């Protein structure tokens, strides 16, 4: 592995490779996740072009060295960890917008482009990319986890926005999955094969993204509920109402309490009711938003126990209300007691089962006697449970693990999924088998072996190589 890193340094230049222990640590561990590996890459390499990536792949393939792509490291299932060590490929210098086609409503970017940055660079043309995971995330990582975020209720997930990809395969071959039209039924949909593949099938070096028009207007409303069940039931009714909500988010009473105690200055401008709360985002024309808000308020009324439907009165008010939702995770992580770790996980179920699974999961994790909260993108049946636990307390850790596994089992019993948006990484491999069954995993394994016979592309993620007999050589 070290020889491979030295050869890469020889070919790409010494400054394209880092062996620094702090750099390796930063690229191998996430504070946001429980799914970490103790192994680290031997080096981090920094390509600047598709050709550089080809050289890296050729060297690693030849020497059978694992290659682990790295965007911003914001994924939370150990997706970028290096359980088999190897070379970590960081796209920090592949951060260029290659071509912007406002008339076609698309943009071609390198994988290291940050989505917030991209949106501010193209806003002048009235367009945006509507995926919103961690504000630090990059397009390459977002494609590879099939990410989404609060906007998914209205705009769907990453898979709906990728027109084509340029990918460097394990042996250094460059392929382009499709051309640029919005519509395309030519051949196998290889674009979708790579979206959500977590870098296990190839390295994405260019992405053409569809763009959406920035809505003429937006607004936000917030409403508190007597119980999590009432909030989930109201959410379920809203989803089925046909109102074109841009987002529908839920935070439980534990999260709301945290905002009152530790939220930013913006968030603490108001005192939040410490009750389960729904955040609604509207978008469209100003008149349509008013009418949608009024309908939403009537739908919610029977569930809210008389709580006020707080509709933003100004743009500042809208910003401040939404900031509470956007800052929630950061507030939780930055104020956690020393020594504790966060176990955060997401599942998604058909929307009619949402109230039931949220109530059951909340009740179970509420009994653990630790900070535990439900937060999520309930608008598309997706929610997260986050728990802060002491990793040195084996009993507590086991109880938290049991709680998480029970939630997964419950989601599967309801025909849901063990991962609505965080992908599988190392954290959910066993659950994926429960979800899809061995035969489906075996087909994935066959595809992976066809594309990466030496099993060097981000090994140890999504599923394991079961039979070594199948390996080449
Ligand atoms: C505060 C916070 C909020 C979040 N909110 C959301 C949310 O609302 N919705 C959501 O979906 N996620 C959310 N996430 C998770 C995370 O932001 C997403 O998973 C995101 O898509 C990861 O992007 P990244 O650039 O950080 O990728 P990384 O974490 O660096 O990598 C993710 C995966 O992609 C692979 N990869 C990276 N670049 C490439 C490439 N060029 N080619 C091939 N494979 C590659 C990596 O090997 C890894 O398997 C959140 C995380 C945090 C910390």
Short mmCIF file of C-alpha atoms and ligand atoms in Angstrom, two decimals:
data_model
loop_
_atom_site.label_atom_id
_atom_site.label_comp_id
_atom_site.label_asym_id
_atom_site.label_seq_id
_atom_site.Cartn_x
_atom_site.Cartn_y
_atom_site.Cartn_z
CA UNK A 1 0.00 0.00 0.00
CA UNK A 2 2.81 2.35 0.91
CA UNK A 3 4.55 1.51 -2.36
CA UNK A 4 1.36 2.41 -4.23
CA UNK A 5 1.20 5.76 -2.39
CA UNK A 6 4.85 6.46 -3.20
CA UNK A 7 4.28 5.60 -6.86
CA UNK A 8 1.28 7.98 -6.94
CA UNK A 9 3.48 10.70 -5.40
CA UNK A 10 6.07 10.02 -8.09
CA UNK A 11 3.50 10.27 -10.90
CA UNK A 12 1.27 13.12 -9.60
CA UNK A 13 3.84 15.00 -7.53
CA UNK A 14 4.77 14.95 -3.85
CA UNK A 15 2.16 17.58 -2.96
CA UNK A 16 -0.64 15.32 -4.28
CA UNK A 17 -0.09 12.82 -1.46
CA UNK A 18 -0.28 13.20 2.32
CA UNK A 19 0.99 10.76 4.94
CA UNK A 20 0.30 13.18 7.82
CA UNK A 21 -1.28 11.40 10.81
CA UNK A 22 -3.81 14.18 11.46
CA UNK A 23 -4.87 14.18 7.83
CA UNK A 24 -5.31 10.39 7.90
CA UNK A 25 -7.34 10.66 11.11
CA UNK A 26 -9.59 13.38 9.67
CA UNK A 27 -10.25 11.20 6.61
CA UNK A 28 -10.88 8.03 8.63
CA UNK A 29 -13.21 9.01 11.46
CA UNK A 30 -16.56 10.78 11.85
CA UNK A 31 -17.78 12.44 15.04
CA UNK A 32 -21.29 12.28 13.59
CA UNK A 33 -21.38 8.53 13.50
CA UNK A 34 -21.10 5.34 15.51
CA UNK A 35 -20.10 3.41 12.40
CA UNK A 36 -16.37 4.01 12.50
CA UNK A 37 -13.51 1.65 11.77
CA UNK A 38 -10.22 1.62 13.70
CA UNK A 39 -8.19 1.16 10.48
CA UNK A 40 -6.85 4.17 8.59
CA UNK A 41 -5.69 4.66 5.00
CA UNK A 42 -1.90 4.69 4.51
CA UNK A 43 -2.16 7.93 2.53
CA UNK A 44 -4.61 10.53 1.27
CA UNK A 45 -4.20 11.50 -2.39
CA UNK A 46 -5.52 14.64 -4.07
CA UNK A 47 -6.25 14.29 -7.81
CA UNK A 48 -6.91 17.41 -9.91
CA UNK A 49 -8.39 15.81 -13.03
CA UNK A 50 -10.01 12.67 -14.41
CA UNK A 51 -6.60 11.72 -15.81
CA UNK A 52 -5.06 11.90 -12.33
CA UNK A 53 -7.81 9.58 -11.07
CA UNK A 54 -7.04 7.17 -13.93
CA UNK A 55 -3.38 7.04 -12.86
CA UNK A 56 -4.33 6.46 -9.21
CA UNK A 57 -6.74 3.66 -10.19
CA UNK A 58 -4.19 1.98 -12.46
CA UNK A 59 -1.54 1.98 -9.75
CA UNK A 60 -3.91 0.72 -7.02
CA UNK A 61 -5.50 -1.89 -9.30
CA UNK A 62 -2.14 -3.25 -10.36
CA UNK A 63 -1.07 -3.60 -6.72
CA UNK A 64 -4.51 -4.68 -5.39
CA UNK A 65 -4.71 -1.71 -3.07
CA UNK A 66 -8.14 -0.53 -1.77
CA UNK A 67 -9.30 2.88 -3.06
CA UNK A 68 -11.71 4.85 -0.89
CA UNK A 69 -13.19 8.05 -2.38
CA UNK A 70 -13.75 10.98 0.01
CA UNK A 71 -15.93 14.06 -0.55
CA UNK A 72 -16.53 16.09 2.63
CA UNK A 73 -16.72 13.14 5.02
CA UNK A 74 -20.22 14.08 6.17
CA UNK A 75 -21.79 10.67 5.56
CA UNK A 76 -22.85 8.91 8.75
CA UNK A 77 -22.78 5.15 8.19
CA UNK A 78 -19.00 4.77 7.97
CA UNK A 79 -19.31 5.11 4.17
CA UNK A 80 -15.85 6.69 3.72
CA UNK A 81 -14.10 4.72 6.48
CA UNK A 82 -11.21 2.43 5.53
CA UNK A 83 -11.72 -0.95 7.25
CA UNK A 84 -9.16 -2.50 4.85
CA UNK A 85 -6.86 0.54 4.88
CA UNK A 86 -5.65 1.48 1.36
CA UNK A 87 -5.56 4.87 -0.36
CA UNK A 88 -8.11 7.58 0.40
CA UNK A 89 -8.90 9.75 -2.66
CA UNK A 90 -9.94 13.27 -1.64
CA UNK A 91 -11.63 15.46 -4.31
CA UNK A 92 -10.94 18.79 -2.63
CA UNK A 93 -9.08 20.06 -5.74
CA UNK A 94 -11.62 18.70 -8.23
CA UNK A 95 -14.07 21.47 -7.36
CA UNK A 96 -14.68 23.16 -10.71
CA UNK A 97 -17.93 23.94 -12.47
CA UNK A 98 -17.04 22.59 -15.92
CA UNK A 99 -20.03 23.90 -17.91
CA UNK A 100 -23.23 25.71 -16.97
CA UNK A 101 -26.13 25.49 -19.46
CA UNK A 102 -28.88 27.75 -18.06
CA UNK A 103 -31.00 27.37 -21.21
CA UNK A 104 -30.93 23.59 -20.80
CA UNK A 105 -31.29 23.87 -17.01
CA UNK A 106 -28.25 21.71 -16.26
CA UNK A 107 -24.70 22.01 -14.99
CA UNK A 108 -21.58 19.84 -15.36
CA UNK A 109 -19.39 19.73 -12.27
CA UNK A 110 -16.43 17.97 -10.78
CA UNK A 111 -17.18 15.78 -7.73
CA UNK A 112 -15.56 18.08 -5.16
CA UNK A 113 -18.03 20.94 -5.75
CA UNK A 114 -19.96 21.82 -2.58
CA UNK A 115 -23.73 22.07 -3.18
CA UNK A 116 -24.24 25.30 -1.20
CA UNK A 117 -21.46 26.92 -3.20
CA UNK A 118 -22.89 25.65 -6.46
CA UNK A 119 -26.31 27.05 -5.66
CA UNK A 120 -24.93 30.47 -4.83
CA UNK A 121 -22.90 30.47 -8.07
CA UNK A 122 -25.90 29.71 -10.31
CA UNK A 123 -28.61 31.62 -8.43
CA UNK A 124 -28.25 34.61 -10.81
CA UNK A 125 -29.80 32.41 -13.53
CA UNK A 126 -32.82 31.62 -11.32
CA UNK A 127 -31.82 27.95 -10.98
CA UNK A 128 -30.76 25.62 -8.18
CA UNK A 129 -29.90 22.00 -7.40
CA UNK A 130 -32.60 20.99 -4.90
CA UNK A 131 -30.71 18.45 -2.76
CA UNK A 132 -29.84 19.61 0.75
CA UNK A 133 -27.89 17.18 2.96
CA UNK A 134 -25.15 18.49 5.30
CA UNK A 135 -24.12 22.00 4.17
CA UNK A 136 -20.56 20.69 3.88
CA UNK A 137 -21.40 17.87 1.44
CA UNK A 138 -19.96 17.61 -2.08
CA UNK A 139 -21.67 16.50 -5.28
CA UNK A 140 -19.51 13.33 -5.59
CA UNK A 141 -20.45 12.15 -2.10
CA UNK A 142 -24.08 13.18 -2.62
CA UNK A 143 -24.32 11.14 -5.82
CA UNK A 144 -22.64 8.18 -4.17
CA UNK A 145 -25.04 8.08 -1.20
CA UNK A 146 -28.12 8.99 -3.27
CA UNK A 147 -28.65 11.74 -0.71
CA UNK A 148 -31.68 13.93 -0.19
CA UNK A 149 -32.74 16.21 2.68
CA UNK A 150 -35.61 18.49 3.59
CA UNK A 151 -36.42 19.29 -0.06
CA UNK A 152 -37.01 15.63 -0.99
CA UNK A 153 -40.74 15.84 -0.35
CA UNK A 154 -41.11 18.20 -3.31
CA UNK A 155 -38.07 17.40 -5.45
CA UNK A 156 -37.18 13.76 -4.81
CA UNK A 157 -33.69 12.41 -4.18
CA UNK A 158 -30.32 12.64 -5.95
CA UNK A 159 -31.17 9.83 -8.36
CA UNK A 160 -33.84 12.11 -9.91
CA UNK A 161 -31.31 14.87 -10.70
CA UNK A 162 -28.33 13.13 -12.26
CA UNK A 163 -28.32 13.21 -16.07
CA UNK A 164 -24.99 11.48 -16.62
CA UNK A 165 -21.75 10.59 -14.91
CA UNK A 166 -18.15 10.22 -15.97
CA UNK A 167 -16.70 7.35 -13.98
CA UNK A 168 -13.22 5.90 -13.65
CA UNK A 169 -13.56 2.15 -13.19
CA UNK A 170 -11.37 0.05 -10.90
CA UNK A 171 -8.75 -0.64 -13.60
CA UNK A 172 -8.60 2.98 -14.78
CA UNK A 173 -11.03 2.73 -17.72
CA UNK A 174 -13.06 5.95 -18.18
CA UNK A 175 -16.75 5.61 -19.07
CA UNK A 176 -19.61 8.10 -19.54
CA UNK A 177 -23.00 6.69 -18.59
CA UNK A 178 -25.22 8.83 -20.87
CA UNK A 179 -25.37 12.10 -22.80
CA UNK A 180 -27.11 15.30 -21.74
CA UNK A 181 -30.80 15.31 -22.70
CA UNK A 182 -33.35 15.39 -19.86
CA UNK A 183 -35.01 12.34 -21.34
CA UNK A 184 -33.16 9.20 -22.34
CA UNK A 185 -34.07 5.55 -22.81
CA UNK A 186 -30.94 4.46 -24.64
CA UNK A 187 -29.55 1.27 -23.18
CA UNK A 188 -29.09 0.20 -19.58
CA UNK A 189 -29.49 2.98 -17.01
CA UNK A 190 -25.88 2.86 -15.84
CA UNK A 191 -26.22 6.31 -14.28
CA UNK A 192 -28.48 4.81 -11.63
CA UNK A 193 -26.07 1.93 -11.09
CA UNK A 194 -23.49 4.38 -9.77
CA UNK A 195 -25.90 6.65 -7.86
CA UNK A 196 -25.93 5.29 -4.30
CA UNK A 197 -23.11 2.79 -5.00
CA UNK A 198 -20.92 4.49 -2.33
CA UNK A 199 -17.83 4.35 -4.54
CA UNK A 200 -17.87 0.54 -4.60
CA UNK A 201 -18.23 0.32 -8.40
CA UNK A 202 -16.15 3.22 -9.67
CA UNK A 203 -14.93 6.74 -8.99
CA UNK A 204 -17.17 9.58 -10.17
CA UNK A 205 -15.12 12.35 -11.79
CA UNK A 206 -17.82 14.42 -13.54
CA UNK A 207 -21.52 14.86 -12.85
CA UNK A 208 -24.18 16.48 -15.05
CA UNK A 209 -27.01 17.62 -12.82
CA UNK A 210 -30.49 18.77 -13.81
CA UNK A 211 -31.46 22.06 -12.17
CA UNK A 212 -34.82 23.38 -10.96
CA UNK A 213 -36.17 26.94 -11.18
CA UNK A 214 -35.91 28.82 -7.89
CA UNK A 215 -39.53 29.21 -6.72
CA UNK A 216 -40.99 32.72 -6.98
CA UNK A 217 -41.69 32.75 -3.24
CA UNK A 218 -41.33 30.56 -0.16
CA UNK A 219 -42.61 30.65 3.39
CA UNK A 220 -42.54 28.60 6.56
CA UNK A 221 -45.04 27.67 9.27
CA UNK A 222 -44.45 25.97 12.61
CA UNK A 223 -46.95 24.22 14.85
CA UNK A 224 -46.58 22.30 18.13
CA UNK A 225 -48.59 19.17 19.08
CA UNK A 226 -49.62 17.54 22.36
CA UNK A 227 -47.91 14.24 21.42
CA UNK A 228 -45.60 12.72 18.82
CA UNK A 229 -48.50 10.56 17.66
CA UNK A 230 -50.63 13.66 16.98
CA UNK A 231 -47.77 15.30 15.07
CA UNK A 232 -47.19 12.17 12.97
CA UNK A 233 -50.90 11.73 12.30
CA UNK A 234 -51.17 15.38 11.17
CA UNK A 235 -48.10 14.89 8.94
CA UNK A 236 -49.61 11.80 7.39
CA UNK A 237 -52.86 13.67 6.63
CA UNK A 238 -50.97 16.64 5.16
CA UNK A 239 -48.95 14.38 2.86
CA UNK A 240 -52.13 12.85 1.47
CA UNK A 241 -53.88 16.22 1.10
CA UNK A 242 -52.22 17.03 -2.22
CA UNK A 243 -50.89 20.36 -0.93
CA UNK A 244 -47.59 20.99 -2.74
CA UNK A 245 -45.42 21.35 0.38
CA UNK A 246 -41.74 21.94 -0.28
CA UNK A 247 -40.81 20.28 3.00
CA UNK A 248 -42.46 18.77 6.06
CA UNK A 249 -40.12 18.21 8.99
CA UNK A 250 -40.65 16.99 12.53
CA UNK A 251 -38.72 17.57 15.75
CA UNK A 252 -39.69 16.04 19.08
CA UNK A 253 -39.86 17.73 22.48
CA UNK A 254 -36.26 16.76 23.36
CA UNK A 255 -34.97 18.60 20.28
CA UNK A 256 -37.14 21.64 20.98
CA UNK A 257 -35.86 21.78 24.59
CA UNK A 258 -32.29 21.66 23.27
CA UNK A 259 -32.99 24.61 20.98
CA UNK A 260 -34.25 26.68 23.90
CA UNK A 261 -31.15 25.79 25.93
CA UNK A 262 -28.37 25.78 23.33
CA UNK A 263 -29.71 27.10 20.02
CA UNK A 264 -27.92 29.91 18.20
CA UNK A 265 -28.85 33.51 18.94
CA UNK A 266 -31.16 33.49 15.92
CA UNK A 267 -32.99 30.43 17.16
CA UNK A 268 -33.26 31.68 20.76
CA UNK A 269 -35.00 34.89 19.65
CA UNK A 270 -38.20 33.06 20.53
CA UNK A 271 -39.13 30.57 23.23
CA UNK A 272 -40.13 27.32 21.57
CA UNK A 273 -42.94 25.18 22.96
CA UNK A 274 -41.16 22.08 24.26
CA UNK A 275 -43.52 19.77 22.43
CA UNK A 276 -43.33 17.68 19.22
CA UNK A 277 -43.32 20.24 16.41
CA UNK A 278 -43.90 20.21 12.66
CA UNK A 279 -42.04 22.61 10.36
CA UNK A 280 -43.80 23.24 7.04
CA UNK A 281 -42.12 24.87 4.06
CA UNK A 282 -44.27 26.27 1.24
CA UNK A 283 -43.06 27.30 -2.18
CA UNK A 284 -44.66 28.68 -5.34
CA UNK A 285 -46.40 31.95 -6.07
CA UNK A 286 -47.22 34.22 -3.13
CA UNK A 287 -50.97 33.70 -3.62
CA UNK A 288 -50.65 29.92 -3.88
CA UNK A 289 -48.60 29.86 -0.68
CA UNK A 290 -51.27 31.81 1.22
CA UNK A 291 -53.96 29.43 0.04
CA UNK A 292 -51.82 26.32 0.80
CA UNK A 293 -51.03 27.64 4.28
CA UNK A 294 -54.67 28.21 5.03
CA UNK A 295 -55.59 24.67 3.90
CA UNK A 296 -52.68 23.18 5.87
CA UNK A 297 -53.79 25.04 8.99
CA UNK A 298 -57.31 23.57 8.76
CA UNK A 299 -55.97 20.05 8.20
CA UNK A 300 -53.69 20.33 11.23
CA UNK A 301 -56.23 21.90 13.62
CA UNK A 302 -57.93 18.69 14.87
CA UNK A 303 -54.51 17.29 15.91
CA UNK A 304 -52.78 20.32 17.44
CA UNK A 305 -54.72 20.64 20.70
CA UNK A 306 -55.29 24.36 20.16
CA UNK A 307 -51.64 25.26 19.46
CA UNK A 308 -51.10 28.27 17.21
CA UNK A 309 -50.26 27.70 13.53
CA UNK A 310 -47.35 30.15 13.37
CA UNK A 311 -47.01 31.34 9.75
CA UNK A 312 -43.90 33.46 9.07
CA UNK A 313 -44.83 37.15 8.98
CA UNK A 314 -41.71 38.32 7.15
CA UNK A 315 -38.67 36.98 5.31
CA UNK A 316 -36.65 37.40 8.51
CA UNK A 317 -39.26 35.42 10.45
CA UNK A 318 -39.18 32.70 7.76
CA UNK A 319 -35.39 32.51 8.00
CA UNK A 320 -35.44 32.36 11.81
CA UNK A 321 -38.09 29.65 11.96
CA UNK A 322 -36.32 27.43 9.43
CA UNK A 323 -32.94 27.99 11.12
CA UNK A 324 -34.29 26.03 14.09
CA UNK A 325 -34.73 22.93 11.92
CA UNK A 326 -31.48 23.36 10.02
CA UNK A 327 -29.39 23.84 13.17
CA UNK A 328 -30.91 20.99 15.15
CA UNK A 329 -28.25 18.34 14.43
CA UNK A 330 -25.34 20.73 14.88
CA UNK A 331 -26.80 21.88 18.23
CA UNK A 332 -27.17 18.28 19.39
CA UNK A 333 -23.62 17.27 18.44
CA UNK A 334 -21.90 20.42 19.66
CA UNK A 335 -23.53 20.29 23.10
CA UNK A 336 -23.32 16.59 23.83
CA UNK A 337 -21.78 15.68 27.21
CA UNK A 338 -18.03 14.87 27.04
CA UNK A 339 -17.31 11.21 26.42
CA UNK A 340 -20.65 10.46 24.79
CA UNK A 341 -21.14 9.31 21.21
CA UNK A 342 -24.06 9.84 18.92
CA UNK A 343 -25.95 6.92 17.39
CA UNK A 344 -28.06 8.40 14.66
CA UNK A 345 -29.98 6.31 12.22
CA UNK A 346 -32.68 6.74 9.61
CA UNK A 347 -35.43 4.55 8.25
CA UNK A 348 -38.30 5.19 5.84
CA UNK A 349 -41.71 3.54 5.65
CA UNK A 350 -44.80 3.90 3.46
CA UNK A 351 -46.36 7.13 4.71
CA UNK A 352 -49.52 5.51 6.12
CA UNK A 353 -47.34 3.60 8.65
CA UNK A 354 -45.44 6.70 9.79
CA UNK A 355 -47.43 7.57 12.95
CA UNK A 356 -47.23 4.00 14.23
CA UNK A 357 -43.47 3.53 13.73
CA UNK A 358 -42.59 6.94 15.14
CA UNK A 359 -44.70 6.38 18.26
CA UNK A 360 -43.28 2.89 18.88
CA UNK A 361 -39.67 3.95 18.26
CA UNK A 362 -39.99 7.05 20.39
CA UNK A 363 -41.52 5.05 23.26
CA UNK A 364 -38.74 2.44 23.14
CA UNK A 365 -35.77 4.81 22.99
CA UNK A 366 -37.43 7.08 25.58
CA UNK A 367 -37.09 4.27 28.14
CA UNK A 368 -33.29 4.13 27.94
CA UNK A 369 -32.70 7.03 30.34
CA UNK A 370 -30.37 8.82 27.90
CA UNK A 371 -30.85 11.73 25.52
CA UNK A 372 -32.86 10.29 22.65
CA UNK A 373 -34.83 12.17 20.06
CA UNK A 374 -36.83 11.81 16.88
CA UNK A 375 -36.24 14.23 14.07
CA UNK A 376 -36.91 13.84 10.43
CA UNK A 377 -38.09 14.43 6.94
CA UNK A 378 -41.51 13.02 7.68
CA UNK A 379 -42.88 14.46 4.43
CA UNK A 380 -41.60 11.42 2.58
CA UNK A 381 -41.97 8.84 5.32
CA UNK A 382 -38.35 9.22 6.45
CA UNK A 383 -37.26 9.96 10.01
CA UNK A 384 -34.15 9.76 12.18
CA UNK A 385 -33.62 8.72 15.77
CA UNK A 386 -30.55 10.10 17.50
CA UNK A 387 -29.27 8.87 20.85
CA UNK A 388 -26.31 10.05 22.93
CA UNK A 389 -24.69 7.19 24.84
CA UNK A 390 -21.54 6.39 26.80
CA UNK A 391 -19.45 3.99 24.67
CA UNK A 392 -17.57 2.74 27.74
CA UNK A 393 -20.84 1.54 29.26
CA UNK A 394 -21.31 -1.84 27.56
CA UNK A 395 -24.83 -2.32 28.88
CA UNK A 396 -25.95 1.08 27.64
CA UNK A 397 -24.35 0.56 24.26
CA UNK A 398 -26.09 -2.79 23.90
CA UNK A 399 -29.45 -1.27 24.84
CA UNK A 400 -29.02 1.47 22.23
CA UNK A 401 -28.03 -1.11 19.58
CA UNK A 402 -31.11 -3.17 20.44
CA UNK A 403 -33.31 -0.12 20.12
CA UNK A 404 -31.83 0.69 16.68
CA UNK A 405 -32.22 -2.88 15.46
CA UNK A 406 -35.79 -3.05 16.67
CA UNK A 407 -36.51 0.11 14.70
CA UNK A 408 -35.01 -1.45 11.56
CA UNK A 409 -37.06 -4.63 12.07
CA UNK A 410 -40.19 -2.58 12.56
CA UNK A 411 -39.51 -0.60 9.37
CA UNK A 412 -39.02 -3.85 7.43
CA UNK A 413 -42.21 -5.37 8.86
CA UNK A 414 -43.97 -2.27 7.50
CA UNK A 415 -42.42 -2.78 4.03
CA UNK A 416 -40.04 0.10 4.67
CA UNK A 417 -36.29 0.46 4.28
CA UNK A 418 -33.37 0.45 6.73
CA UNK A 419 -31.90 3.52 5.03
CA UNK A 420 -33.97 6.37 3.67
CA UNK A 421 -31.02 8.58 2.78
CA UNK A 422 -27.78 7.72 4.58
CA UNK A 423 -26.98 4.64 2.47
CA UNK A 424 -25.45 1.45 3.96
CA UNK A 425 -21.71 2.00 4.58
CA UNK A 426 -20.35 -0.39 7.18
CA UNK A 427 -23.18 0.38 9.60
CA UNK A 428 -26.12 -1.36 7.96
CA UNK A 429 -24.74 -4.25 5.93
CA UNK A 430 -26.58 -6.93 7.90
CA UNK A 431 -29.81 -4.97 7.78
CA UNK A 432 -29.54 -4.75 4.00
CA UNK A 433 -29.58 -8.54 3.78
CA UNK A 434 -32.72 -8.56 5.96
CA UNK A 435 -34.28 -5.96 3.68
CA UNK A 436 -33.49 -7.43 0.28
CA UNK A 437 -32.66 -11.10 0.86
CA UNK A 438 -29.57 -13.10 -0.10
CA UNK A 439 -30.52 -13.53 -3.77
CA UNK A 440 -30.71 -9.78 -4.40
CA UNK A 441 -27.42 -9.22 -2.56
CA UNK A 442 -25.88 -12.02 -4.64
CA UNK A 443 -26.87 -10.19 -7.84
CA UNK A 444 -25.24 -7.01 -6.50
CA UNK A 445 -22.14 -9.07 -5.69
CA UNK A 446 -22.08 -10.47 -9.24
CA UNK A 447 -22.26 -6.93 -10.67
CA UNK A 448 -19.51 -5.75 -8.33
CA UNK A 449 -17.26 -8.68 -9.24
CA UNK A 450 -17.80 -8.02 -12.96
CA UNK A 451 -16.75 -4.38 -12.54
CA UNK A 452 -14.20 -4.76 -9.78
CA UNK A 453 -12.88 -8.35 -9.82
CA UNK A 454 -10.04 -7.51 -7.45
CA UNK A 455 -12.56 -5.99 -4.97
CA UNK A 456 -10.47 -2.85 -4.53
CA UNK A 457 -13.19 -0.18 -4.83
CA UNK A 458 -14.18 0.91 -1.33
CA UNK A 459 -14.14 -2.68 0.02
CA UNK A 460 -16.14 -3.58 3.13
CA UNK A 461 -19.08 -1.32 2.26
CA UNK A 462 -22.71 -2.17 1.39
CA UNK A 463 -22.06 -5.96 1.47
CA UNK A 464 -19.08 -8.27 1.89
CA UNK A 465 -17.36 -10.56 -0.53
CA UNK A 466 -18.82 -13.85 0.63
CA UNK A 467 -16.77 -16.44 -1.22
CA UNK A 468 -13.10 -15.77 -1.78
CA UNK A 469 -13.17 -18.49 -4.46
CA UNK A 470 -14.91 -16.00 -6.73
CA UNK A 471 -12.04 -13.52 -6.58
CA UNK A 472 -9.90 -13.19 -9.64
CA UNK A 473 -6.52 -14.91 -9.41
C1 LIG B 1 -25.28 17.76 9.93
C2 LIG B 1 -25.58 16.72 8.90
C3 LIG B 1 -26.80 16.74 8.25
C4 LIG B 1 -27.08 15.79 7.26
N1 LIG B 1 -28.30 15.83 6.65
C5 LIG B 1 -28.56 14.96 5.65
C6 LIG B 1 -29.81 15.00 4.97
O1 LIG B 1 -30.69 15.79 5.30
N2 LIG B 1 -29.98 14.16 3.94
C7 LIG B 1 -29.03 13.24 3.55
O2 LIG B 1 -29.23 12.50 2.58
N3 LIG B 1 -27.84 13.15 4.21
C8 LIG B 1 -27.59 13.99 5.22
N4 LIG B 1 -26.38 13.92 5.88
C9 LIG B 1 -25.37 12.93 5.45
C10 LIG B 1 -24.36 13.44 4.39
O3 LIG B 1 -24.32 14.85 4.32
C11 LIG B 1 -24.67 12.85 3.01
O4 LIG B 1 -24.53 11.44 3.06
C12 LIG B 1 -23.80 13.39 1.87
O5 LIG B 1 -24.34 12.95 0.66
C13 LIG B 1 -22.33 12.97 1.95
O6 LIG B 1 -21.55 13.80 1.10
P1 LIG B 1 -19.98 13.96 1.34
O7 LIG B 1 -19.45 14.84 0.27
O8 LIG B 1 -19.71 14.37 2.73
O9 LIG B 1 -19.49 12.47 1.05
P2 LIG B 1 -18.52 11.55 1.92
O10 LIG B 1 -19.08 11.36 3.28
O11 LIG B 1 -17.15 12.04 1.82
O12 LIG B 1 -18.64 10.18 1.10
C14 LIG B 1 -19.86 9.50 1.03
C15 LIG B 1 -19.70 8.24 0.19
O13 LIG B 1 -19.48 8.60 -1.17
C16 LIG B 1 -18.27 8.05 -1.65
N5 LIG B 1 -17.70 9.05 -2.57
C17 LIG B 1 -17.35 10.33 -2.31
N6 LIG B 1 -16.93 10.93 -3.44
C18 LIG B 1 -17.01 10.01 -4.42
C19 LIG B 1 -16.70 10.02 -5.80
N7 LIG B 1 -16.23 11.10 -6.41
N8 LIG B 1 -16.89 8.89 -6.52
C20 LIG B 1 -17.37 7.76 -5.94
N9 LIG B 1 -17.67 7.70 -4.64
C21 LIG B 1 -17.51 8.81 -3.88
C22 LIG B 1 -17.43 7.81 -0.40
O14 LIG B 1 -16.47 6.77 -0.61
C23 LIG B 1 -18.51 7.39 0.58
O15 LIG B 1 -18.84 6.03 0.37
C24 LIG B 1 -26.10 14.82 6.91
C25 LIG B 1 -24.88 14.79 7.58
C26 LIG B 1 -24.62 15.72 8.57
C27 LIG B 1 -23.29 15.65 9.25
#
